[in-house]
CSV table of C-alpha atoms and ligand atoms in Angstrom, one decimal:
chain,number,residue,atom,x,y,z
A,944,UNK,CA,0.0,0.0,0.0
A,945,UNK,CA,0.9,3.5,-0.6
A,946,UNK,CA,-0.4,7.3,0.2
A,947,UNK,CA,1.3,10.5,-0.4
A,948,UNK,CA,0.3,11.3,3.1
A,949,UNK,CA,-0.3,8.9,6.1
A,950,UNK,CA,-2.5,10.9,9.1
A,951,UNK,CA,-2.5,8.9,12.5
A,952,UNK,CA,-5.7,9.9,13.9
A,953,UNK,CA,-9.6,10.7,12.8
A,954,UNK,CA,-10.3,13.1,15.1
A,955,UNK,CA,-11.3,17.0,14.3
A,956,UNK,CA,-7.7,17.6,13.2
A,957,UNK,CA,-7.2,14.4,11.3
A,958,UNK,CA,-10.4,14.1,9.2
A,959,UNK,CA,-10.0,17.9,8.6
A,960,UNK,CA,-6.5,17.8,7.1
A,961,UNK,CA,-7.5,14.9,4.8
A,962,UNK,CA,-10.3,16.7,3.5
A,963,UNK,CA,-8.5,19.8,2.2
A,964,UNK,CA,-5.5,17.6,1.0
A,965,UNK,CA,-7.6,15.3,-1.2
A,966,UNK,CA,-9.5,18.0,-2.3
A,967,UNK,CA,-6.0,19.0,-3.7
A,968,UNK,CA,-5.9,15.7,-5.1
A,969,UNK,CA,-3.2,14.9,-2.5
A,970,UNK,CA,-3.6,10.9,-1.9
A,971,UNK,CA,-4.0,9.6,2.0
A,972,UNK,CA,-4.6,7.2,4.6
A,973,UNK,CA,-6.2,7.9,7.5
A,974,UNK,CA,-5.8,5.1,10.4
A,975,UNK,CA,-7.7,5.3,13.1
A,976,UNK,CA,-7.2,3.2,16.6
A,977,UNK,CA,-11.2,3.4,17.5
A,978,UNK,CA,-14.3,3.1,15.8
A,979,UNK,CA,-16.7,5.3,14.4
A,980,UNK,CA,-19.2,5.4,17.0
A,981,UNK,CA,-16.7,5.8,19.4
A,982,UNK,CA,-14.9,9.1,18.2
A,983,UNK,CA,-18.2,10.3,18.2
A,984,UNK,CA,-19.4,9.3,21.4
A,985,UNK,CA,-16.3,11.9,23.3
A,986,UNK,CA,-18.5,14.9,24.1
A,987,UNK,CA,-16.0,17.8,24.2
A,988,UNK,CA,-15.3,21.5,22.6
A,989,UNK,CA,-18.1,23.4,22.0
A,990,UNK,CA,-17.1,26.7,20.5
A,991,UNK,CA,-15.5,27.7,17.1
A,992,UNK,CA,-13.4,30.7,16.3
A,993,UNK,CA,-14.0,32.6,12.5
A,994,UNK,CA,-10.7,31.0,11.9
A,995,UNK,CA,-11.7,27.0,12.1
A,996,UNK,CA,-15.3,28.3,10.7
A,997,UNK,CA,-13.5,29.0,7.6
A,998,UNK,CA,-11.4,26.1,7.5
A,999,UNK,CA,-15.1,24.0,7.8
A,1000,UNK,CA,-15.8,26.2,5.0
A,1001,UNK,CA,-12.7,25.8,2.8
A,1002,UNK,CA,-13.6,21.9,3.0
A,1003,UNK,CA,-16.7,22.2,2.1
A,1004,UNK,CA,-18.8,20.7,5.1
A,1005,UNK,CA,-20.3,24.3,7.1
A,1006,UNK,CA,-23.8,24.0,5.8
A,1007,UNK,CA,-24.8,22.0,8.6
A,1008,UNK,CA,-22.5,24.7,11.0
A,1009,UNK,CA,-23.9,27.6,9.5
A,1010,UNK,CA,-28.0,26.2,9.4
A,1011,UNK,CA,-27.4,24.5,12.9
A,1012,UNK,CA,-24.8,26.5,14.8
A,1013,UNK,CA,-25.5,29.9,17.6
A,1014,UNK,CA,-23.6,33.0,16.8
A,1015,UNK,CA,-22.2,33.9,19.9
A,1016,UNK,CA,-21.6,37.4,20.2
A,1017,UNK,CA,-20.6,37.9,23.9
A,1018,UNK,CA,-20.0,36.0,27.0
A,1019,UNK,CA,-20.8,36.2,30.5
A,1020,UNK,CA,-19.3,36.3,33.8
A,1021,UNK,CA,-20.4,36.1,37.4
A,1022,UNK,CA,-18.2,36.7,40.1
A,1023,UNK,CA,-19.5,37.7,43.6
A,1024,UNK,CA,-23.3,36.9,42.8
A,1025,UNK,CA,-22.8,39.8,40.0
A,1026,UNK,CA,-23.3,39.4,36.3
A,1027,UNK,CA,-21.0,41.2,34.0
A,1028,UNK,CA,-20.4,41.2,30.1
A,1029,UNK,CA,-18.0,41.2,27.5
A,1030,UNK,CA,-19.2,42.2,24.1
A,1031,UNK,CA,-17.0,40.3,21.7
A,1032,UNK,CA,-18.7,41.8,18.5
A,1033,UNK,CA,-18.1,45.5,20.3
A,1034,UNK,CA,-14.5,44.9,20.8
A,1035,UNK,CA,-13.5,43.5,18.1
A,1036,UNK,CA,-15.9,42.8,15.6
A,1037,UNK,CA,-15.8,39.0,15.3
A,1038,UNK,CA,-18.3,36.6,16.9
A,1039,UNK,CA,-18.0,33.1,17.9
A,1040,UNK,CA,-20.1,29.7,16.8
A,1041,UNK,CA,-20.9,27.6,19.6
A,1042,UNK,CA,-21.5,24.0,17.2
A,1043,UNK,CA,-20.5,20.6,19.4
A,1044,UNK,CA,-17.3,19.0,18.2
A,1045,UNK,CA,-18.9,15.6,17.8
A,1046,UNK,CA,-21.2,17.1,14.9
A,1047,UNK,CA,-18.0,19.0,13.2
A,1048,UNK,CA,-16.4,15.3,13.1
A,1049,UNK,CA,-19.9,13.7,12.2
A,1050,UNK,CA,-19.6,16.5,9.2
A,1051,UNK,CA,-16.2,15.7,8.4
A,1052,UNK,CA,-16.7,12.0,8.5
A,1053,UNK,CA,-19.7,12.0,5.8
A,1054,UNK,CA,-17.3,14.1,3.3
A,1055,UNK,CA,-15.0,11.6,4.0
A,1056,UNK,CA,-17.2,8.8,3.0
A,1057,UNK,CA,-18.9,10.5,0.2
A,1058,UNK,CA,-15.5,11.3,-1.2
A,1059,UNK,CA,-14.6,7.7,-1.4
A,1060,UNK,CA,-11.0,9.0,0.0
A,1061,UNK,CA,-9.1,6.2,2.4
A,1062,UNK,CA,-9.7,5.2,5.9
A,1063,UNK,CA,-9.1,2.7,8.1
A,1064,UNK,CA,-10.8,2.0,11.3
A,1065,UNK,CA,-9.9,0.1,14.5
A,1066,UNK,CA,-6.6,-0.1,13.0
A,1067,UNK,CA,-3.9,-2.0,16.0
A,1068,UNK,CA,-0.1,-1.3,16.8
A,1069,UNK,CA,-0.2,1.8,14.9
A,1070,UNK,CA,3.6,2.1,13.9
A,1071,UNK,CA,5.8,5.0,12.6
A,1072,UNK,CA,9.2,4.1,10.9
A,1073,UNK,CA,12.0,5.7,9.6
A,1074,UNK,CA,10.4,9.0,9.2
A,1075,UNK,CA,13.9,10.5,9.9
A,1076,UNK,CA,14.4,9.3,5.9
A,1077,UNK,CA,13.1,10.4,2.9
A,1078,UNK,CA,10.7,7.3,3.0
A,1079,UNK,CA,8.7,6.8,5.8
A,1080,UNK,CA,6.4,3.9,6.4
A,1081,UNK,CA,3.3,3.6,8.7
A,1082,UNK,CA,2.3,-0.2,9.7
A,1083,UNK,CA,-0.6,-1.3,11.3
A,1084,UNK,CA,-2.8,-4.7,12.2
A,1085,UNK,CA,-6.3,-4.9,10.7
A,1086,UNK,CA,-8.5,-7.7,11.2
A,1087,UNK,CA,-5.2,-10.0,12.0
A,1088,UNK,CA,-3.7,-8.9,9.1
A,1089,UNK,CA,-0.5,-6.5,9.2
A,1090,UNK,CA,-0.4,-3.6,6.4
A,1091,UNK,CA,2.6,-1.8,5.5
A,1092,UNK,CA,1.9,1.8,4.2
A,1093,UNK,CA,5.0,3.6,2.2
A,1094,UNK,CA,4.7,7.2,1.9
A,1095,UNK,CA,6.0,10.5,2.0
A,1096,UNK,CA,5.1,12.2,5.6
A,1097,UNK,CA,3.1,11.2,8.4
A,1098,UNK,CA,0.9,13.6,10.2
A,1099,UNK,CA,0.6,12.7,13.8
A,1100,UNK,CA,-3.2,13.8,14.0
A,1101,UNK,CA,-3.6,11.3,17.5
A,1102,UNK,CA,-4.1,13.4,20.1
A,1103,UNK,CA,-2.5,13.8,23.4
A,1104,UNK,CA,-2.2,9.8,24.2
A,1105,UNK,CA,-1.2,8.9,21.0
A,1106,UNK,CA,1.5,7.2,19.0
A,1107,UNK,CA,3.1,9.9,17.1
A,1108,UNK,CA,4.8,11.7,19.8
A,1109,UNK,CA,5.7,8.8,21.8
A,1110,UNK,CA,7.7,7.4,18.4
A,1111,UNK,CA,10.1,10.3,18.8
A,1112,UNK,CA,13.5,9.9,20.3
A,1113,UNK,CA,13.1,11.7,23.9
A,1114,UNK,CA,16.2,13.6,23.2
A,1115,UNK,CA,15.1,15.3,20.4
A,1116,UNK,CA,12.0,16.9,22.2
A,1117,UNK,CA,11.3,19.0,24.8
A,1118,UNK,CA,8.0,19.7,26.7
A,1119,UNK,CA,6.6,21.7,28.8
A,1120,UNK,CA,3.7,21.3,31.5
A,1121,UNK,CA,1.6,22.2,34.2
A,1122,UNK,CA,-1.1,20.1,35.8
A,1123,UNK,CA,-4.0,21.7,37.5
A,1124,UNK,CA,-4.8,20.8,40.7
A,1125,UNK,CA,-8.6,20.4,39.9
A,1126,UNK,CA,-11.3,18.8,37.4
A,1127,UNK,CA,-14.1,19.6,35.3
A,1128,UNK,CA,-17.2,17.7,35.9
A,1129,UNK,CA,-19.4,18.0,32.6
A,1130,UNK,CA,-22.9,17.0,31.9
A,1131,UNK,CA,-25.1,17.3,28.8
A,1132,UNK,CA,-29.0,17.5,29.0
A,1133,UNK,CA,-31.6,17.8,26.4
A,1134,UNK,CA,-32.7,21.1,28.6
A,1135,UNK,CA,-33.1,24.4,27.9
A,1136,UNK,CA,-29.8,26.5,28.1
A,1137,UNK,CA,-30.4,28.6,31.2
A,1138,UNK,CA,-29.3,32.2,29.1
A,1139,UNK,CA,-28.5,32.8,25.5
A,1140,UNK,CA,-24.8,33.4,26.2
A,1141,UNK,CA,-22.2,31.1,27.8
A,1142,UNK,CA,-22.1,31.9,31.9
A,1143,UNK,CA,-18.3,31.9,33.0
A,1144,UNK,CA,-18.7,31.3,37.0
A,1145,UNK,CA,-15.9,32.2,39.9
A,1146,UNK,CA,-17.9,31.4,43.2
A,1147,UNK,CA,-16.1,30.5,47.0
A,1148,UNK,CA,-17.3,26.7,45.7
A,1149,UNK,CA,-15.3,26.9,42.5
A,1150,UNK,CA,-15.4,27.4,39.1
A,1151,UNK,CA,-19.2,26.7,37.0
A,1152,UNK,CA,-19.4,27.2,33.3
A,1153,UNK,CA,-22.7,27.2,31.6
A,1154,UNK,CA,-22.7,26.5,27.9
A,1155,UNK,CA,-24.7,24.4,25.2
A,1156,UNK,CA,-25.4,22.5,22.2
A,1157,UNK,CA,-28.2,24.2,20.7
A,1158,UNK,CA,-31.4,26.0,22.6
A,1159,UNK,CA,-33.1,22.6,23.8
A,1160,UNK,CA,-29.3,21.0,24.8
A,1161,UNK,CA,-27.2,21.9,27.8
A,1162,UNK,CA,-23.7,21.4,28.8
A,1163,UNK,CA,-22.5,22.2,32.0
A,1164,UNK,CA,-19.3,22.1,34.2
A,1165,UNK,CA,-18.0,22.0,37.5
A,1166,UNK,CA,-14.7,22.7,38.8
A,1167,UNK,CA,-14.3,19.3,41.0
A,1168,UNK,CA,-11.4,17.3,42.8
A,1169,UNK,CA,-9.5,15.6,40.5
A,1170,UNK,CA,-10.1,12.4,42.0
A,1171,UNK,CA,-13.8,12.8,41.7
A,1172,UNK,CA,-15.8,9.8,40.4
A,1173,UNK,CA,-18.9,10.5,38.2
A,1174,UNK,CA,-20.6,7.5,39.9
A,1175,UNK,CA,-20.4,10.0,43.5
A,1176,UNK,CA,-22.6,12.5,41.5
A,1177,UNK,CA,-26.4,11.9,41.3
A,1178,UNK,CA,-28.1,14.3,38.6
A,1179,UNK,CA,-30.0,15.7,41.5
A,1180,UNK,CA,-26.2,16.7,43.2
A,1181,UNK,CA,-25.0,18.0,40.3
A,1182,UNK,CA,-27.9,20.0,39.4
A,1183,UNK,CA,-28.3,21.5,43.1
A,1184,UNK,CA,-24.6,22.0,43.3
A,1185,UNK,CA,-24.3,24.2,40.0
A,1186,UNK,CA,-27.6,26.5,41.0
A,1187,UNK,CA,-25.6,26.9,44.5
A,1188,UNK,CA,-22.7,28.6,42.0
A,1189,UNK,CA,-24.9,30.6,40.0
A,1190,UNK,CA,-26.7,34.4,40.5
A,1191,UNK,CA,-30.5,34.4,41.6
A,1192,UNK,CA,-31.5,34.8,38.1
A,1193,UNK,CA,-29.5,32.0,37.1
A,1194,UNK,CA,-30.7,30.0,40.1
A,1195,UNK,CA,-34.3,30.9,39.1
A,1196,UNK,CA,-34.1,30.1,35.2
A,1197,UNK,CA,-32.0,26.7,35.7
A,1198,UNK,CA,-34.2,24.5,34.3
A,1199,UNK,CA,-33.0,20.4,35.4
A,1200,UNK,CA,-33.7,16.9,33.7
A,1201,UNK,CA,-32.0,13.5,33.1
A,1202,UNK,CA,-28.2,14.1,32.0
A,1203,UNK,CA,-27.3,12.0,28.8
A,1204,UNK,CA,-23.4,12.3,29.7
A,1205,UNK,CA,-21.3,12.4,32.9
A,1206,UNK,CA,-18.0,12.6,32.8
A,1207,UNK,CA,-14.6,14.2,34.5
A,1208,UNK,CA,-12.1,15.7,32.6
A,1209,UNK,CA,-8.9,16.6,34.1
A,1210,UNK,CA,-7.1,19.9,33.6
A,1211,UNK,CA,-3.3,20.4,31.6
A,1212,UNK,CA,-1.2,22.8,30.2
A,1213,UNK,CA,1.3,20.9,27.8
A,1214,UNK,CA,3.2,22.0,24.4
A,1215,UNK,CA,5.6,19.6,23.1
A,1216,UNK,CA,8.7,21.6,20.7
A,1217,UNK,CA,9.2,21.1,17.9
A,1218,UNK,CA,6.6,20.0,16.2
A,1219,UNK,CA,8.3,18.3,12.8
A,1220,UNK,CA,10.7,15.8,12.9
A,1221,UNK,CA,12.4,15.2,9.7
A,1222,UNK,CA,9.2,13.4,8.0
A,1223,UNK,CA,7.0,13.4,10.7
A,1224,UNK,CA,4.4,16.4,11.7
A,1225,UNK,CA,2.4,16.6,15.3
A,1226,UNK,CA,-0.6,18.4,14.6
A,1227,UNK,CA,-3.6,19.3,17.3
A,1228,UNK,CA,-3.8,17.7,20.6
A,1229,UNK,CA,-0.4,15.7,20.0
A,1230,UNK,CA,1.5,18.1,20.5
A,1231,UNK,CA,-0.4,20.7,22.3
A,1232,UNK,CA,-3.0,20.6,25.4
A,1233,UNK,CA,-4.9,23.5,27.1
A,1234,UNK,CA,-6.9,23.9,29.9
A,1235,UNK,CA,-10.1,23.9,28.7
A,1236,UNK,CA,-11.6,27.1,30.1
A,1237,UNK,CA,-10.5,29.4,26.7
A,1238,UNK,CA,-11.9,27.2,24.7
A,1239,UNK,CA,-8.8,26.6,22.7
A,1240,UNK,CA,-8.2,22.8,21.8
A,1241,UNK,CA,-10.6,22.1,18.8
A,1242,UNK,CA,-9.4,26.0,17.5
A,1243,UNK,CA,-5.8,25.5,17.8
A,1244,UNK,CA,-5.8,22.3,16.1
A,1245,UNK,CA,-7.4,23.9,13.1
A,1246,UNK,CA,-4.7,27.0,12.8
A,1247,UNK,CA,-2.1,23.7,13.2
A,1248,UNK,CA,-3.9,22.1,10.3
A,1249,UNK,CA,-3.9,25.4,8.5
A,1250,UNK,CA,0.0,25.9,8.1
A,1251,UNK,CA,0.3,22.1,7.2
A,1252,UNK,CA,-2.4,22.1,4.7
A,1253,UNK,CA,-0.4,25.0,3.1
A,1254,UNK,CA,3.1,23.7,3.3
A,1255,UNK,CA,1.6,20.7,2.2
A,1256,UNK,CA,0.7,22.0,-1.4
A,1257,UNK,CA,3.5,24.3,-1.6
A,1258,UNK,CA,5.5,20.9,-1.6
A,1259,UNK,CA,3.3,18.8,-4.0
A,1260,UNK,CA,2.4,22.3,-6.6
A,1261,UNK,CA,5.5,24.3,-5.9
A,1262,UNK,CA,8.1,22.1,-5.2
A,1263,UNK,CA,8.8,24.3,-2.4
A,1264,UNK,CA,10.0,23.3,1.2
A,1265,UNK,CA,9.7,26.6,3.1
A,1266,UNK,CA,6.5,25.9,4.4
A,1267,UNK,CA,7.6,22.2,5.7
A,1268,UNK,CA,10.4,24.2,6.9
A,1269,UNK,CA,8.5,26.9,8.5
A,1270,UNK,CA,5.8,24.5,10.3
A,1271,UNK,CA,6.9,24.2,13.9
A,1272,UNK,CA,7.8,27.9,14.3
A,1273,UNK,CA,4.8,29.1,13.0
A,1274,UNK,CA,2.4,27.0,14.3
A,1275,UNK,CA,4.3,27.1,18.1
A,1276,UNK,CA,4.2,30.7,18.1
A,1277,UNK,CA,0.5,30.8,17.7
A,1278,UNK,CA,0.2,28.0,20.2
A,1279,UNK,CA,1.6,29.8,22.7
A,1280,UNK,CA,-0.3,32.7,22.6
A,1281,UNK,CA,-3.7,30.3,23.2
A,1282,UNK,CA,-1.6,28.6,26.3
A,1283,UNK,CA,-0.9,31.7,27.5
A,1284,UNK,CA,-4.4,32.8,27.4
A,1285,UNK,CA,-6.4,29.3,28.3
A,1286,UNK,CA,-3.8,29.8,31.3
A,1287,UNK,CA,-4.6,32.9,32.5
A,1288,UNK,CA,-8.2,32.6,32.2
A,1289,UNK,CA,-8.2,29.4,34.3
A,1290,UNK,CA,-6.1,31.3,37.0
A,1291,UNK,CA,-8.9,33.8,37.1
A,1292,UNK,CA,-11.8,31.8,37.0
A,1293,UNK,CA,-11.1,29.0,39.1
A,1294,UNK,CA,-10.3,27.9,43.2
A,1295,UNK,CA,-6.9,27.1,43.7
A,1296,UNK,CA,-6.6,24.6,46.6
A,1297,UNK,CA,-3.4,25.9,47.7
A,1298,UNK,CA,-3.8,29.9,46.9
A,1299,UNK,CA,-3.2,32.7,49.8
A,1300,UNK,CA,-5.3,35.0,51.2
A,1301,UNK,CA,-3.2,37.1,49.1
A,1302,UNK,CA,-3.6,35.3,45.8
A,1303,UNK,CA,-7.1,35.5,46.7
A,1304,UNK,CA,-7.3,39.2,46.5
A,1305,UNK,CA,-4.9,39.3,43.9
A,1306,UNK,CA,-7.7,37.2,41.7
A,1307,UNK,CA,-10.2,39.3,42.8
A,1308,UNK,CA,-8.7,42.8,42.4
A,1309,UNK,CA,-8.0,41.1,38.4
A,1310,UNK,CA,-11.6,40.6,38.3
A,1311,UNK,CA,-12.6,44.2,39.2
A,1312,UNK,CA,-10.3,45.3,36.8
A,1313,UNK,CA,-11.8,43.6,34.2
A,1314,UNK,CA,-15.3,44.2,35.0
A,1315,UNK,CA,-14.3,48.3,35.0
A,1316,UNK,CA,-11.8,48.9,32.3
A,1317,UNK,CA,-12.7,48.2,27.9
A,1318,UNK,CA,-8.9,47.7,27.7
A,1319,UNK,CA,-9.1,44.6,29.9
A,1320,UNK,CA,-12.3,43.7,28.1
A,1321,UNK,CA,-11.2,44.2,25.0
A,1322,UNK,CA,-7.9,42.0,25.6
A,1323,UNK,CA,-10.2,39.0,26.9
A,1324,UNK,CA,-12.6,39.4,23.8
A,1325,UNK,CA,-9.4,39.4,21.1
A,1326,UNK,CA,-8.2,36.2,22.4
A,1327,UNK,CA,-11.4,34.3,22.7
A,1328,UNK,CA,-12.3,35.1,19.4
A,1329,UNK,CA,-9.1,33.8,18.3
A,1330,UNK,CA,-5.8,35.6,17.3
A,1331,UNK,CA,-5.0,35.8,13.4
A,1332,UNK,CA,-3.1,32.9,11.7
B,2685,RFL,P1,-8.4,14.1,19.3
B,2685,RFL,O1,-9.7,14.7,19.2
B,2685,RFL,O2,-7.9,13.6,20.6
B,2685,RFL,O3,-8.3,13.0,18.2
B,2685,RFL,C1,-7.2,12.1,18.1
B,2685,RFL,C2,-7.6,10.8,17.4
B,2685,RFL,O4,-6.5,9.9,17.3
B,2685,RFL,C3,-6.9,8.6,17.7
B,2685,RFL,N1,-5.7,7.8,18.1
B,2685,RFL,C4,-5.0,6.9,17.4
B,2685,RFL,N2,-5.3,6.5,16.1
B,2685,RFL,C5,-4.4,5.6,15.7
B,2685,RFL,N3,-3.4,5.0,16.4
B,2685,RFL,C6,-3.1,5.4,17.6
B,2685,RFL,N4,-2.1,4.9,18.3
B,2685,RFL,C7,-4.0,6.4,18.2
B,2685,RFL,N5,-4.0,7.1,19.4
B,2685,RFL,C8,-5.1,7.9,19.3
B,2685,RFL,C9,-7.9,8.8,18.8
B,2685,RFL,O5,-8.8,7.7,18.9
B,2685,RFL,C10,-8.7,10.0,18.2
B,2685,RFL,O6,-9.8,9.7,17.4
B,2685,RFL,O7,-7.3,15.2,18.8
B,2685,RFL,P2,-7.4,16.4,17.7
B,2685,RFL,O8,-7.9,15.9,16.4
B,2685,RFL,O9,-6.0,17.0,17.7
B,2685,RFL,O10,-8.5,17.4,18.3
B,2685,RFL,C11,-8.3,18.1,19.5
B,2685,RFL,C12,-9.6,18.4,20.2
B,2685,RFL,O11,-10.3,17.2,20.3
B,2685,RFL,C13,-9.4,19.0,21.5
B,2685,RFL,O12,-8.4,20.0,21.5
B,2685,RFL,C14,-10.7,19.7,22.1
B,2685,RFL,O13,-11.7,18.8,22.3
B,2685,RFL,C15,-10.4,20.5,23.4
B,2685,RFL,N6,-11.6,21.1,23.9
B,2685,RFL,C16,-12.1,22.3,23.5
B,2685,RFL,N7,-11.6,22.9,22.4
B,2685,RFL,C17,-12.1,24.0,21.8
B,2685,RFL,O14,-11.6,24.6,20.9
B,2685,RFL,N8,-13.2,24.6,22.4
B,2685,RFL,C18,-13.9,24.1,23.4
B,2685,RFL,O15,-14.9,24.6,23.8
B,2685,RFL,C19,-13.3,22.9,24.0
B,2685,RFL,N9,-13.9,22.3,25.1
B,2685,RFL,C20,-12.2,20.5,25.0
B,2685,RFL,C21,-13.4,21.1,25.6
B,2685,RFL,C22,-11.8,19.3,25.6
B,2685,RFL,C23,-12.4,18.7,26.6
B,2685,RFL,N10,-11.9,17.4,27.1
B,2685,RFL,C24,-12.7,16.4,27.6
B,2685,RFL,C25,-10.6,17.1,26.9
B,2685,RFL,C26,-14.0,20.6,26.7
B,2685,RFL,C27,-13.5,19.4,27.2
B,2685,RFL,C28,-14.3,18.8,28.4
B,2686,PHB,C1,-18.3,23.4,25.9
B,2686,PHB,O1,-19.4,23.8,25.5
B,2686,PHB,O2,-18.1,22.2,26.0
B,2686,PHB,C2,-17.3,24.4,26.3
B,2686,PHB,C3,-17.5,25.8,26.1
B,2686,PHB,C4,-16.6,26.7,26.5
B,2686,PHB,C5,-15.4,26.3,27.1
B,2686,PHB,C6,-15.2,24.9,27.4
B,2686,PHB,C7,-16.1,24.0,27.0
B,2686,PHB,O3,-14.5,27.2,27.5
């Protein structure tokens, strides 16, 4: 067997890349460790920046986005039982789309299918070789038999426990982490969303987030221990728990039923440099992990796919190699940026365990600020909505 280019992984980054690629009538494989119904059972991000809206565009798979999705065009925040706002469309003039990850894969998968292109799932002992050489090779065990893909560059599209990264001499990479000392507890209910916006919550109990699916669909978090088993959470607790964290009108319009999903997620900062090695690209969740609370993860993984797709073509039409050349640097100094910010908003929105009674006011005095100045405001609104590529 043979592919121009082998991606690892058919999750949002994966699927993407082999989209625009094979619309460029650029040949791949994508393997897959999982099956179908089980990349599309993970119930994760939730909001889009303009730049992965356009990406959804540029392969051809947004109608659903774009009939389906909710233009976001603020968010808020509550913070001492107050309510506050930041006008995203004010400050900057760009919105946001809040449409679930699992239906951007769903859409991406379809286009997949109906473009006949190559993909394997449930594919075992995904392997990487010699991608230090001009001719890699990806091998892998399918229904007992082993396959043998030649080709010309991998793209390590496997997320953070993956294959790709681990297949990398540890001396030729260097990461960088920080582990939070808390978890989010999620649920998702066919409910109605209890306010038009997403509700960023700092209360003494810890950090709530109230977001959604689409106006009969809820998701909700809870900042929790990060030893906290989901079986230890009744919907009833949860549901009582997050109106304790919310202002009397969010209290008031809560509106509670069965949840569909439970789950705890824990909390990481994590960028692995570079992110090309000789043959091999890291793209998304491989090589990168934020704390969730920016809303970065599904976003940066696009911009990632965004320089590759481009150095991609400038290889294959241009015979050029600046782009491949280019990847890592570009794509890292983006990537840091979003740490930076998914970072700091986690710092201000969340309980730290071990924080001072200084650290407290500290946090507090940075809320205030924000609340009263449009410069702060405007700086939160200009990253969430995503820096230019
Ligand atoms: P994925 O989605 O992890 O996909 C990797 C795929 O690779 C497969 N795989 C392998 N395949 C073959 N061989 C192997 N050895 C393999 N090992 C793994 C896996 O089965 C999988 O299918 O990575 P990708 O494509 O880079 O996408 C990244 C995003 O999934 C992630 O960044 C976001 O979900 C993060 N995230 C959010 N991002 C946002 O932009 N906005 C949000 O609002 C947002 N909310 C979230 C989030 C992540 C969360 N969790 C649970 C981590 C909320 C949560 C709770
Ligand atoms: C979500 O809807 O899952 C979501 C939204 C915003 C975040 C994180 C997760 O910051």
């Amino acid at each position: 067997m043979r592919a121009q280019v082998v991606i690892v992984g058919a999750g949002p980054s994966g699927l993407l890349l082999g989209q625009l690629l094979h619309q460029q009538g650029i040949d791949t494989l994508i393997v897959e460790r999982r099956s179908p119904d089980y990349v599309l059972s993970r119930i994760r991000a939730g909001v889009l920046e303009q730049g992965a809206q356009s990406m959804l565009e540029e392969a051809g798979v947004a109608a659903r986005m774009h009939a389906e999705g909710l233009v976001h065009t603020g968010t808020e925040l509550i913070f001492n039982g107050k309510r506050h706002r930041v006008d995203f469309k004010e400050h900057t003039g760009k919105t946001v789309m809040v449409y679930g990850q699992t239906e951007v894969t769903k859409d991406l998968m379809d286009a997949r299918t109906a473009s006949g292109a190559k993909i394997i799932y449930e594919a075992e002992d995904v392997t990487l070789h010699d991608f230090g050489s001009e001719k890699p090779r990806v091998s892998f065990r399918k229904d007992g038999m082993t396959h043998d893909v030649a080709c010309d560059f991998i793209a390590g599209c496997d997320g953070y426990h993956g294959v790709s990264r681990e297949s990398v001499p540890t001396d030729a990479i260097k990461t960088f982490e920080r582990v939070y000392p808390f978890g989010w507890l999620g649920i998702l209910s066919d409910t109605r969303p209890v306010s038009d916006e997403l509700i960023y919550v700092n209360d003494p109990k810890g950090f709530a987030l109230c977001s959604m699916r689409s106006m009969t669909r809820s998701r909700y978090y809870l900042q929790c221990r990060i030893d906290e088993k989901v079986e230890d959470w009744s919907d009833e607790r949860f549901w009582n728990e997050l109106r304790t964290r919310l202002d009397p009108e969010g209290a008031e319009r809560l509106e509670t039923g069965p949840s569909i999903e439970k789950s705890v997620a824990p909390l990481r900062s994590f960028v692995a440099e570079p992110m090309r090695f000789g043959r091999l690209f890291l793209v998304g969740d491989s090589a990168h992990i934020v704390p969730p609370t920016g809303a970065k993860g599904l976003n940066l993984a696009a911009s990632d796919v965004r320089y590759l797709f481009d150095a991609l073509v400038d290889f294959y039409k241009d015979h050029s190699n600046a782009g491949i050349d280019g990847y890592s640097a570009r794509a890292l100094a983006r990537i840091w940026k979003a740490e930076r910010f998914s970072w700091w908003m986690t710092g201000l929105l969340h309980r730290f365990p071990e924080s001072s009674p200084f650290e407290q006011r500290m946090q507090g005095a940075e809320l205030d600020y924000l609340f009263s100045s449009r410069a702060a405001q405007a700086a939160l609104a200009e990253n969430y909505v995503g820096l230019p590529y």
